Coordinates of C-alpha atoms in Angstrom, one line a residue:
M1 CA -126.2 49.1 -18.9
D2 CA -125.6 50.8 -22.3
A3 CA -128.0 53.7 -22.9
H4 CA -128.2 53.0 -26.6
S5 CA -130.2 49.9 -25.9
R6 CA -133.1 51.7 -24.2
G7 CA -134.8 54.1 -26.6
R8 CA -132.6 57.1 -27.3
A9 CA -131.3 57.9 -23.8
D10 CA -127.8 58.9 -25.0
E11 CA -128.1 62.2 -23.1
I12 CA -128.7 60.5 -19.8
D13 CA -125.8 59.4 -17.6
P14 CA -126.0 55.6 -17.5
A15 CA -125.4 55.7 -13.8
D16 CA -128.5 57.9 -13.4
Q17 CA -130.7 55.4 -15.0
W18 CA -130.6 53.5 -11.7
V19 CA -132.8 55.3 -9.1
L20 CA -133.9 54.5 -5.6
N21 CA -137.5 53.3 -5.1
P22 CA -138.4 54.8 -1.7
Q23 CA -141.1 52.1 -1.1
T24 CA -138.8 49.1 -1.5
G25 CA -135.4 50.7 -0.6
N26 CA -133.9 49.1 -3.8
Y27 CA -132.3 50.7 -6.8
E28 CA -134.3 50.0 -10.0
L29 CA -133.7 50.7 -13.7
R30 CA -135.9 53.5 -14.9
L31 CA -135.9 54.8 -18.5
D32 CA -137.8 57.9 -19.6
H33 CA -139.1 56.8 -23.0
S34 CA -139.6 60.4 -24.1
A35 CA -136.0 61.0 -23.7
G36 CA -134.2 61.8 -26.9
Q37 CA -137.4 61.8 -29.0
S38 CA -138.5 64.9 -30.8
S39 CA -140.9 67.1 -29.0
Q40 CA -144.3 65.4 -29.4
P41 CA -146.5 66.8 -26.6
S42 CA -149.4 64.6 -27.9
Q43 CA -147.5 61.5 -26.7
A44 CA -147.2 62.9 -23.2
A45 CA -150.8 63.8 -23.1
Q46 CA -152.2 60.5 -24.3
P47 CA -155.0 59.1 -22.1
S48 CA -154.1 56.5 -19.5
R49 CA -154.3 52.8 -20.5
T50 CA -153.8 49.6 -18.7
D51 CA -150.3 48.3 -19.2
R52 CA -150.3 44.9 -20.8
T53 CA -146.5 44.3 -20.2
P54 CA -146.0 41.5 -17.6
S55 CA -145.4 43.0 -14.2
G56 CA -141.7 43.2 -13.2
G57 CA -140.6 42.4 -16.8
P58 CA -137.3 43.7 -18.0
D59 CA -138.9 46.7 -19.8
S60 CA -141.8 47.3 -17.6
G61 CA -140.3 50.0 -15.5
I62 CA -142.5 49.0 -12.5
T63 CA -142.6 46.5 -9.7
G64 CA -146.3 45.7 -10.1
S65 CA -149.2 46.4 -12.4
G66 CA -150.2 50.0 -13.0
T67 CA -151.0 52.7 -15.5
R68 CA -148.9 55.0 -17.7
S69 CA -149.5 58.7 -17.3
G70 CA -147.4 61.4 -18.8
G71 CA -144.7 58.9 -19.8
R72 CA -144.3 57.5 -16.3
R73 CA -146.0 54.5 -14.7
T74 CA -147.2 54.4 -11.2
T75 CA -148.9 51.8 -9.1
P76 CA -152.1 52.6 -7.3
A77 CA -150.6 52.1 -3.9
E78 CA -147.1 53.4 -4.4
A79 CA -145.6 56.8 -4.7
P80 CA -144.0 57.6 -8.0
V81 CA -140.4 56.7 -8.4
P82 CA -138.3 59.9 -8.6
G83 CA -137.6 61.0 -12.2
Q84 CA -134.2 60.8 -13.9
R85 CA -131.8 63.6 -13.5
R86 CA -130.7 65.6 -16.5
R87 CA -127.2 66.9 -17.0
P88 CA -126.7 70.7 -17.1
A89 CA -126.8 72.0 -20.6
D90 CA -123.6 72.8 -22.4
P91 CA -123.3 76.4 -23.6
D92 CA -122.2 75.2 -27.0
T93 CA -125.4 73.6 -28.1
T94 CA -126.0 72.1 -31.5
D95 CA -128.5 69.4 -30.7
P96 CA -131.9 69.8 -28.9
V97 CA -131.7 69.2 -25.2
P98 CA -134.4 66.6 -24.4
G99 CA -137.2 67.9 -22.3
S100 CA -136.3 71.6 -22.9
G101 CA -138.9 72.2 -25.6
A102 CA -138.6 72.3 -29.3
G103 CA -137.9 75.9 -29.6
S104 CA -135.4 76.4 -26.8
G105 CA -132.5 76.9 -29.1
R106 CA -130.1 75.2 -26.7
R107 CA -128.0 72.6 -28.5
V108 CA -124.9 70.6 -27.6
P109 CA -122.4 68.6 -29.6
A110 CA -124.0 65.2 -29.0
Q111 CA -121.3 63.0 -30.5
S112 CA -118.5 64.6 -28.4
R113 CA -120.6 64.5 -25.3
R114 CA -121.4 60.8 -25.8
K115 CA -117.7 59.9 -26.3
R116 CA -116.7 61.7 -23.1
K117 CA -119.5 60.2 -21.0
Q118 CA -118.9 56.7 -22.3
G119 CA -115.2 57.0 -21.5
A120 CA -116.0 58.0 -18.0
S121 CA -118.5 55.2 -17.6
R122 CA -116.1 52.6 -19.0
K123 CA -113.4 53.8 -16.6
K124 CA -115.8 53.3 -13.7
K125 CA -116.7 49.8 -14.9
V126 CA -113.1 48.8 -15.3
L127 CA -112.3 49.9 -11.7
L128 CA -115.4 48.1 -10.5
W129 CA -114.7 44.8 -12.3
T130 CA -111.0 44.9 -11.4
G131 CA -111.6 45.4 -7.8
G132 CA -114.3 42.8 -7.7
T133 CA -112.3 40.2 -9.5
M134 CA -109.3 40.7 -7.3
A135 CA -111.4 40.4 -4.2
F136 CA -113.0 37.2 -5.6
V137 CA -109.6 35.7 -6.5
L138 CA -108.2 36.4 -3.1
V139 CA -111.1 35.2 -1.1
G140 CA -111.6 32.2 -3.5
G141 CA -108.0 31.3 -3.2
A142 CA -108.1 31.4 0.5
V143 CA -111.3 29.4 0.6
G144 CA -109.8 26.9 -1.9
A145 CA -106.6 26.5 0.1
Y146 CA -108.6 26.0 3.3
A147 CA -110.9 23.5 1.6
I148 CA -107.9 21.5 0.4
Y149 CA -106.2 21.7 3.8
S150 CA -109.3 20.6 5.6
K151 CA -109.9 17.7 3.1
L152 CA -106.3 16.4 3.5
N153 CA -106.6 16.8 7.3
G154 CA -109.9 14.9 7.3
N155 CA -108.2 12.1 5.3
L156 CA -105.5 11.5 7.9
G157 CA -105.7 9.0 10.7
V158 CA -103.8 10.1 13.9
V159 CA -102.5 8.0 16.8
D160 CA -101.1 9.2 20.1
V161 CA -98.1 7.0 20.6
G162 CA -96.9 8.8 23.7
T163 CA -93.2 8.8 24.3
A164 CA -92.5 6.4 21.5
A165 CA -92.1 9.3 19.1
K166 CA -89.1 11.5 19.8
P167 CA -89.7 15.2 18.9
A168 CA -87.0 16.6 16.6
S169 CA -86.3 20.0 15.2
I170 CA -86.9 20.1 11.5
K171 CA -83.2 21.1 11.1
G172 CA -81.8 18.0 12.9
P173 CA -81.4 14.4 11.8
L174 CA -84.7 12.6 11.3
N175 CA -85.7 8.9 11.7
I176 CA -89.1 8.1 10.2
L177 CA -90.7 4.6 10.4
I178 CA -92.8 3.7 7.4
I179 CA -95.0 0.8 8.4
G180 CA -96.8 -1.3 5.8
N181 CA -100.0 -2.6 7.3
D182 CA -101.2 -5.8 5.7
V183 CA -104.8 -5.3 6.7
R184 CA -107.2 -6.8 4.1
T185 CA -110.0 -4.2 4.3
G186 CA -110.9 -2.5 1.0
E187 CA -112.3 -3.7 -2.3
G188 CA -110.3 -6.6 -3.8
N189 CA -107.9 -6.9 -0.9
E190 CA -109.5 -10.0 0.7
S191 CA -108.0 -12.1 -2.1
Y192 CA -104.6 -11.6 -0.5
G193 CA -105.5 -13.9 2.4
N194 CA -106.7 -13.6 6.0
K195 CA -109.7 -11.4 5.1
D196 CA -110.9 -11.6 8.7
N197 CA -107.9 -9.6 9.9
V198 CA -109.3 -6.1 10.3
T199 CA -106.4 -4.6 12.3
G200 CA -103.4 -5.9 10.3
H201 CA -99.7 -6.5 11.2
A202 CA -96.5 -4.7 10.6
D203 CA -95.7 -6.1 7.2
T204 CA -93.2 -4.2 4.9
T205 CA -91.4 -1.7 7.1
F206 CA -88.8 0.9 6.2
L207 CA -86.7 2.9 8.6
I208 CA -86.0 6.2 6.8
H209 CA -83.0 8.2 8.1
I210 CA -82.5 11.7 6.7
A211 CA -79.1 13.1 7.6
E212 CA -78.8 16.3 9.5
D213 CA -77.2 18.2 6.6
R214 CA -79.8 16.7 4.1
T215 CA -76.9 15.5 1.9
N216 CA -78.1 11.8 2.1
A217 CA -80.8 9.5 3.2
T218 CA -81.0 5.8 4.0
A219 CA -84.0 3.5 3.8
V220 CA -83.5 0.3 5.7
S221 CA -86.0 -2.5 5.1
I222 CA -86.9 -4.6 8.2
P223 CA -88.1 -8.1 7.3
R224 CA -91.5 -9.1 8.7
D225 CA -90.1 -12.6 9.6
L226 CA -87.2 -11.2 11.6
K227 CA -87.3 -12.8 15.1
I228 CA -86.8 -10.0 17.7
E229 CA -87.7 -9.2 21.2
I230 CA -90.7 -6.9 21.5
P231 CA -90.5 -4.5 24.5
E232 CA -93.1 -3.4 26.9
C233 CA -95.5 -1.0 25.2
P234 CA -97.7 1.6 26.9
T235 CA -100.7 2.0 24.6
K236 CA -103.4 4.7 24.6
V237 CA -107.0 3.3 24.9
G238 CA -109.3 6.2 25.1
D239 CA -108.3 8.4 28.0
T240 CA -106.4 5.7 29.7
T241 CA -103.0 4.0 29.1
K242 CA -102.8 0.2 28.9
V243 CA -99.4 -1.4 29.3
I244 CA -98.8 -4.4 27.1
P245 CA -96.1 -6.6 28.5
A246 CA -92.9 -7.4 26.6
S247 CA -92.9 -10.6 24.5
V248 CA -91.7 -13.8 26.1
G249 CA -88.7 -14.6 24.0
K250 CA -88.3 -13.6 20.4
R251 CA -91.3 -13.1 18.2
K252 CA -91.7 -12.2 14.5
F253 CA -91.3 -8.5 13.9
N254 CA -94.7 -8.2 12.2
E255 CA -96.3 -9.0 15.6
S256 CA -95.0 -5.6 17.0
Y257 CA -98.2 -4.1 15.6
G258 CA -101.8 -5.5 15.7
V259 CA -101.2 -8.4 18.1
E260 CA -102.4 -8.2 21.7
G261 CA -103.5 -4.7 21.1
R262 CA -100.1 -3.3 20.1
D263 CA -100.3 0.1 18.3
P264 CA -97.7 1.7 16.0
G265 CA -95.9 3.0 19.1
C266 CA -95.0 -0.6 19.9
T267 CA -93.4 -1.0 16.5
M268 CA -91.4 2.2 17.0
R269 CA -90.2 1.0 20.4
T270 CA -89.2 -2.4 18.9
V271 CA -87.1 -0.7 16.3
T272 CA -85.5 1.6 18.8
Q273 CA -84.6 -1.4 21.1
M274 CA -83.2 -3.3 18.1
S275 CA -81.2 -0.4 16.6
G276 CA -80.5 2.0 19.4
L277 CA -81.9 4.8 17.2
P278 CA -84.6 7.1 18.4
I279 CA -87.7 7.3 16.1
N280 CA -89.1 10.7 15.5
H281 CA -92.3 9.9 13.7
F282 CA -94.2 7.0 12.1
M283 CA -96.4 6.7 9.0
M284 CA -98.6 3.7 8.4
V285 CA -100.0 2.8 5.0
D286 CA -102.2 -0.1 3.8
F287 CA -102.9 -2.0 0.6
N288 CA -105.2 0.8 -0.6
A289 CA -102.5 3.4 -0.4
V290 CA -100.4 1.4 -2.8
K291 CA -103.2 1.2 -5.3
K292 CA -104.2 4.9 -5.0
L293 CA -100.7 6.3 -5.0
S294 CA -99.5 4.3 -7.9
T295 CA -102.5 5.4 -9.9
A296 CA -102.1 9.1 -8.9
V297 CA -98.5 9.2 -10.3
G298 CA -99.7 7.6 -13.5
G299 CA -98.1 4.2 -12.8
V300 CA -94.7 3.3 -11.4
K301 CA -91.9 2.1 -13.7
V302 CA -90.5 -1.3 -12.7
C303 CA -88.2 -3.8 -14.4
L304 CA -88.1 -7.6 -14.3
A305 CA -85.0 -9.6 -15.3
K306 CA -87.3 -12.6 -16.1
P307 CA -91.0 -13.0 -16.6
I308 CA -93.4 -13.6 -13.7
N309 CA -96.6 -15.6 -14.0
D310 CA -98.1 -16.3 -10.6
K311 CA -101.5 -17.9 -11.2
T312 CA -102.0 -19.0 -7.6
Y313 CA -101.2 -16.2 -5.3
S314 CA -100.6 -12.6 -6.5
K315 CA -102.0 -13.3 -10.0
L316 CA -99.2 -11.2 -11.4
N317 CA -98.4 -11.9 -15.1
L318 CA -95.6 -9.8 -16.5
P319 CA -93.0 -10.6 -19.2
A320 CA -89.4 -9.7 -18.6
G321 CA -88.4 -6.0 -19.2
E322 CA -89.7 -2.6 -18.2
H323 CA -93.3 -2.0 -17.2
R324 CA -95.5 0.7 -15.7
V325 CA -97.8 -0.7 -13.0
Q326 CA -100.6 0.9 -11.1
G327 CA -103.7 0.0 -9.0
E328 CA -104.2 -3.8 -8.4
Q329 CA -101.2 -4.7 -10.6
A330 CA -98.9 -2.5 -8.5
L331 CA -100.1 -4.2 -5.3
A332 CA -99.6 -7.6 -6.9
F333 CA -96.1 -6.6 -7.9
L334 CA -95.3 -5.7 -4.2
R335 CA -97.0 -8.7 -2.8
N336 CA -95.5 -11.2 -5.2
R337 CA -92.6 -13.5 -4.1
H338 CA -93.2 -16.6 -6.2
G339 CA -90.8 -16.8 -9.1
L340 CA -88.2 -14.5 -7.4
G341 CA -85.0 -16.1 -6.3
N342 CA -85.8 -18.6 -3.5
E343 CA -89.4 -17.2 -3.2
S344 CA -88.6 -15.7 0.3
D345 CA -89.7 -12.5 1.9
L346 CA -86.1 -11.2 1.5
D347 CA -86.4 -11.5 -2.3
R348 CA -89.7 -9.7 -2.2
I349 CA -88.1 -6.9 -0.2
K350 CA -85.7 -6.2 -3.0
Q351 CA -88.6 -5.9 -5.4
Q352 CA -90.4 -3.5 -3.0
Q353 CA -87.2 -1.4 -2.7
Q354 CA -87.1 -1.1 -6.5
F355 CA -90.7 0.0 -6.6
V356 CA -90.3 2.7 -3.8
A357 CA -87.1 4.0 -5.4
S358 CA -88.8 4.3 -8.8
M359 CA -91.8 6.1 -7.2
I360 CA -89.5 8.6 -5.5
R361 CA -87.8 9.3 -8.9
Q362 CA -91.2 9.9 -10.5
L363 CA -92.4 12.2 -7.8
K364 CA -89.2 14.3 -8.1
E365 CA -89.1 14.2 -11.9
E366 CA -92.7 14.2 -13.1
T367 CA -95.0 15.3 -10.2
L368 CA -93.5 18.1 -8.2
D369 CA -93.9 20.6 -11.1
S370 CA -97.6 19.7 -11.7
P371 CA -100.0 21.2 -9.1
T372 CA -102.8 18.9 -10.4
K373 CA -100.7 15.7 -10.0
L374 CA -99.3 16.9 -6.7
L375 CA -102.8 17.4 -5.3
D376 CA -103.9 14.0 -6.6
V377 CA -100.9 12.4 -4.9
A378 CA -101.5 14.3 -1.7
N379 CA -105.1 13.2 -1.6
A380 CA -104.3 9.6 -2.5
A381 CA -101.6 9.5 0.2
T382 CA -103.6 11.0 3.0
E383 CA -106.7 8.9 2.4
S384 CA -104.8 5.7 3.5
L385 CA -102.3 7.2 5.9
T386 CA -102.1 7.0 9.7
V387 CA -99.5 9.1 11.5
D388 CA -98.4 10.2 15.0
K389 CA -99.7 13.4 16.6
G390 CA -96.4 15.2 15.9
I391 CA -97.1 15.2 12.2
G392 CA -100.9 14.9 12.4
D393 CA -101.8 17.6 9.9
A394 CA -101.2 18.4 6.3
M395 CA -98.9 21.4 6.9
K396 CA -96.5 19.4 9.1
L397 CA -96.5 16.6 6.6
T398 CA -95.7 19.0 3.8
A399 CA -92.8 20.4 5.8
L400 CA -91.5 16.9 6.4
A401 CA -91.8 16.1 2.7
K402 CA -89.8 19.2 1.8
E403 CA -86.9 18.0 4.0
L404 CA -86.7 14.7 2.2
A405 CA -87.0 16.5 -1.1
K406 CA -83.7 18.3 -0.3
V407 CA -81.8 15.1 -0.7
D408 CA -80.4 14.3 -4.1
L409 CA -81.7 11.1 -5.6
K410 CA -78.2 9.7 -6.0
N411 CA -77.7 10.0 -2.3
I412 CA -80.7 8.0 -1.2
T413 CA -79.7 4.4 -0.5
F414 CA -82.0 1.4 0.0
L415 CA -80.8 -1.7 1.9
T416 CA -82.1 -4.5 4.1
V417 CA -81.0 -4.8 7.7
P418 CA -78.3 -7.5 7.7
V419 CA -79.8 -10.8 8.8
V420 CA -78.9 -14.5 8.9
D421 CA -81.0 -17.7 9.0
N422 CA -82.5 -18.4 12.4
P423 CA -80.2 -21.0 14.0
D424 CA -82.9 -22.2 16.3
E425 CA -84.9 -23.6 13.3
P426 CA -84.0 -26.9 11.5
P427 CA -82.0 -26.2 8.3
T428 CA -84.8 -27.7 6.1
K429 CA -87.6 -25.6 7.7
R430 CA -86.0 -22.2 8.3
A431 CA -88.7 -19.6 7.7
T432 CA -87.4 -16.8 9.9
V433 CA -84.2 -14.8 10.3
V434 CA -82.3 -13.0 13.1
L435 CA -80.0 -10.0 13.0
D436 CA -76.5 -10.4 11.8
S437 CA -74.6 -9.8 15.0
V438 CA -71.7 -8.0 13.3
K439 CA -73.1 -6.3 10.2
A440 CA -76.4 -5.1 11.6
P441 CA -74.8 -3.0 14.4
Q442 CA -72.4 -1.5 11.8
V443 CA -75.3 -0.3 9.7
F444 CA -77.1 1.2 12.7
S445 CA -73.8 2.8 13.9
M446 CA -73.4 4.5 10.5
I447 CA -76.9 5.8 10.6
E448 CA -76.5 7.1 14.1
Q449 CA -73.4 9.0 13.0
D450 CA -74.9 10.3 9.7
V451 CA -72.4 8.5 7.5
S452 CA -73.6 8.4 3.9
F453 CA -73.9 4.9 2.4
T454 CA -73.3 6.3 -1.0
E455 CA -69.9 7.8 0.0
V456 CA -70.6 10.9 -2.1
K457 CA -69.4 13.3 0.6
K458 CA -66.6 12.8 3.2
K459 CA -67.8 13.8 6.5
E460 CA -66.3 16.9 8.0
A461 CA -66.2 15.0 11.2
D462 CA -63.3 12.9 9.8
A463 CA -61.1 16.0 9.8
K464 CA -62.1 16.9 13.3
K465 CA -61.2 13.4 14.4
A466 CA -57.9 13.4 12.6
K467 CA -55.2 12.0 14.8
S468 CA -52.0 13.8 15.8
Q469 CA -49.0 12.8 13.8
A470 CA -47.6 10.7 16.7
Q471 CA -50.9 8.9 17.0
A472 CA -51.1 8.3 13.3
K473 CA -47.6 6.8 13.3
L474 CA -48.6 4.6 16.1
L475 CA -51.6 3.1 14.2
Q476 CA -49.8 2.9 10.9
G477 CA -46.9 0.9 12.2
P478 CA -46.4 -2.9 11.7
K479 CA -49.2 -5.2 12.9
A480 CA -48.8 -8.7 14.4
P481 CA -50.7 -11.6 12.8
A482 CA -54.0 -12.3 14.5
A483 CA -52.8 -15.7 15.8
E484 CA -50.0 -13.9 17.8
V485 CA -52.3 -11.4 19.5
R486 CA -52.9 -12.1 23.2
V487 CA -55.5 -10.2 25.1
D488 CA -57.6 -10.4 28.2
V489 CA -61.1 -8.8 27.9
Y490 CA -62.9 -7.2 30.8
N491 CA -66.5 -5.9 30.6
G492 CA -66.8 -2.4 32.0
S493 CA -69.6 -1.4 29.5
G494 CA -72.6 -2.2 31.7
T495 CA -73.9 -4.4 28.9
Q496 CA -74.4 -8.0 30.0
G497 CA -72.4 -10.5 28.0
A498 CA -70.4 -7.9 26.1
A499 CA -67.0 -9.5 27.0
Q500 CA -68.1 -13.0 25.9
A501 CA -69.6 -11.7 22.7
T502 CA -66.4 -9.9 21.9
I503 CA -64.4 -13.1 22.6
N504 CA -66.7 -15.0 20.2
W505 CA -66.2 -12.5 17.5
L506 CA -62.4 -12.2 18.0
Q507 CA -61.9 -16.0 17.9
N508 CA -64.5 -17.0 15.2
D509 CA -64.3 -14.0 12.8
E510 CA -60.9 -12.5 13.3
G511 CA -58.7 -15.4 14.2
V512 CA -57.6 -14.1 17.6
S513 CA -57.5 -17.5 19.3
R514 CA -55.4 -16.3 22.3
S515 CA -58.2 -14.1 23.8
T516 CA -59.7 -14.7 27.2
N517 CA -62.9 -13.5 28.9
K518 CA -62.0 -12.1 32.3
G519 CA -65.5 -11.1 33.3
N520 CA -66.5 -7.8 34.8
A521 CA -64.0 -5.0 35.2
P522 CA -63.5 -3.6 38.8
E523 CA -65.7 -0.6 37.8
K524 CA -67.7 0.7 34.9
A525 CA -65.6 2.5 32.3
A526 CA -66.8 5.5 30.1
K527 CA -64.4 4.7 27.3
T528 CA -62.9 1.5 25.9
T529 CA -59.2 1.2 26.5
L530 CA -56.4 -1.2 25.4
S531 CA -53.3 -1.3 27.7
Y532 CA -50.1 -2.9 26.3
A533 CA -46.3 -3.0 26.9
P534 CA -43.8 -1.4 24.5
N535 CA -42.9 -4.7 23.0
Q536 CA -46.6 -5.4 22.3
A537 CA -47.1 -2.4 20.1
D538 CA -47.5 -4.6 16.9
Q539 CA -50.2 -6.6 18.7
A540 CA -52.0 -3.4 19.9
R541 CA -52.0 -2.0 16.4
A542 CA -53.5 -5.2 15.0
L543 CA -56.3 -5.3 17.6
A544 CA -57.0 -1.6 17.2
A545 CA -57.5 -2.0 13.5
M546 CA -59.9 -4.9 14.1
M547 CA -62.0 -3.0 16.6
G548 CA -61.8 0.4 15.0
L549 CA -60.1 1.9 18.1
Q550 CA -58.8 5.4 18.1
A551 CA -55.2 6.0 19.0
T552 CA -56.4 7.8 22.2
A553 CA -57.8 4.4 23.4
L554 CA -54.3 2.8 23.4
K555 CA -52.4 3.1 26.7
Q556 CA -48.7 2.1 26.4
G557 CA -46.9 1.1 29.6
T558 CA -43.2 1.8 30.4
T559 CA -41.8 -1.7 30.7
D560 CA -41.8 -4.7 28.4
A561 CA -44.1 -7.6 29.0
G562 CA -43.2 -11.3 29.2
E563 CA -43.5 -13.5 26.1
R564 CA -46.8 -15.0 27.0
E565 CA -48.2 -12.0 28.9
P566 CA -51.5 -10.7 27.4
M567 CA -52.6 -7.1 26.8
T568 CA -55.7 -5.8 28.7
L569 CA -58.8 -4.7 26.9
V570 CA -61.5 -3.0 29.0
L571 CA -64.8 -2.5 27.2
G572 CA -66.4 0.9 28.1
A573 CA -69.8 2.5 27.8
D574 CA -68.9 3.5 24.2
F575 CA -68.9 -0.2 23.2
K576 CA -71.6 -0.7 20.6
G577 CA -71.3 -4.4 20.0
A578 CA -68.9 -7.1 19.0
G579 CA -67.3 -6.2 15.7
V580 CA -68.8 -2.7 15.6
P581 CA -66.1 -0.1 15.2
M582 CA -65.7 2.4 17.9
T583 CA -65.6 5.1 15.2
A584 CA -68.1 5.0 12.4
P585 CA -66.7 3.5 9.2
T586 CA -66.4 5.7 6.1
K587 CA -67.4 2.8 3.9
A588 CA -70.6 0.8 4.3
P589 CA -70.4 -3.0 4.8
D590 CA -71.5 -5.0 1.8
V591 CA -75.2 -5.5 2.5
G592 CA -76.5 -5.3 -1.0
Q593 CA -77.6 -1.6 -0.9
V594 CA -79.2 0.1 -3.9
E595 CA -79.1 3.8 -4.8
A596 CA -82.4 5.4 -5.6
D597 CA -81.2 6.9 -8.9
K598 CA -80.2 3.5 -10.3
K599 CA -82.7 1.5 -12.2
V600 CA -82.3 -2.2 -11.2
C601 CA -84.3 -5.1 -12.6
A602 CA -85.8 -7.5 -10.0
Q603 CA -84.2 -11.0 -10.3

């Protein structure tokens, strides 16, 4: 409070204008209206009068109605409030000291005194306001962060999938399953069909692999119409565990969730059985997530090679060229398959990959530097997100997102798991697909061994696995034509049918017609071996090249073999499948992969 605004109280320390009322225990503002005025005893001796100022008003000086006597008000029932303190007089007086009498002769330099006192008061105020503001900011920041954290946590849906999720150190390789739930709940979603489905199925699904050294990541799309065996699934129901039996024969992949009570853990187990890859965590999103996320980032940039006008199903109407889609239009873009290629789910997957790759680009380039946008995205994402317990809070999700953010865009590859038409369906009515028995295991093997599909970095493991010069010479020598290779195949892998599958691949894909299935080996073998005679070295090199065998797998005998005598191949526990190299390839098979930093128009 500035003393200048209350009469002429310049000589009173502003801090002393606040005095303690002993009746209430509160500090109250008290101004002596005689202060600073010339000595006029008649004013102090005026008769009492009833105060007409509203009680408790800003200038009343009292807490209730009362009378003025001698310049100070009192209430009938209260003791007087202690008077204001005066500062000691300065020896060098030039102005009258208030309250000392007109003829005291004591004067002080008022202007210099005021300057000094105001400076001291201002300093106190600065310290007070600075300390208070800092405390407010710190406390407010903590409260704000906690509120945001609590809100995001409250948005999340969490499912206990038991042992389906494989815990992993944040520093190791990570396999995350992104499950697109086709549940139709939510405003406007019933128009996409089957509005009575309140649980949903595993629709669009991505297997995201983040390499251990964070140099690359691979996103593998799994078609919903892929026919696959669904394993037995222990599922949590309240405090008990219900075991859902394995499927009888092959079923569509989308039935791995939402059918017969299967939870996301069943989808995780299905992918593990199919690929041999452990799944660390899952995230499940629905139609609402697409609409909210695409809006939160300000629209997702997409491109069409030709126009789409689907009046019947998705209602998508976009001319050829680049567009920025969000909300309902973004969902229609992802759901649309009419007007694309052969109008199949596989063509739609390519469009979905383009959309997700574009969104990742925008998150990295336009969102991460904007706290406001980032909070909008986090809120939109968590509102429609269900995860496993291992990442069931905002902090763990943030840590996971930071790991993915370490991967350069140009090293993120999108591809679809290699499939072929289902041979069990009539050619004219084929609506489902099955895994490509050769290319799919190659893809999974590359993921397991952290090989980058973008080939931007040669793995250090290649150097560690470098062959000795003698071994290198052995593999680099002349190779016999496939038609001249003779080999007997024994199954020591422990995998039923491995020998016959290898024979089928050798004969049908590689042209090794002189190969024979000899059944099970006398005992299980840890490693695959190829035994041959010195005069069969060219045949051994040819077969080693086909199978990706290391030189250490080749066992040369001491005596030559007869002209029609075959070599002996024993499949070991390291056998990963017919046509799958024993060592991971350094180049990905041609499966139509797309790099995230490349802008590709949907066909």
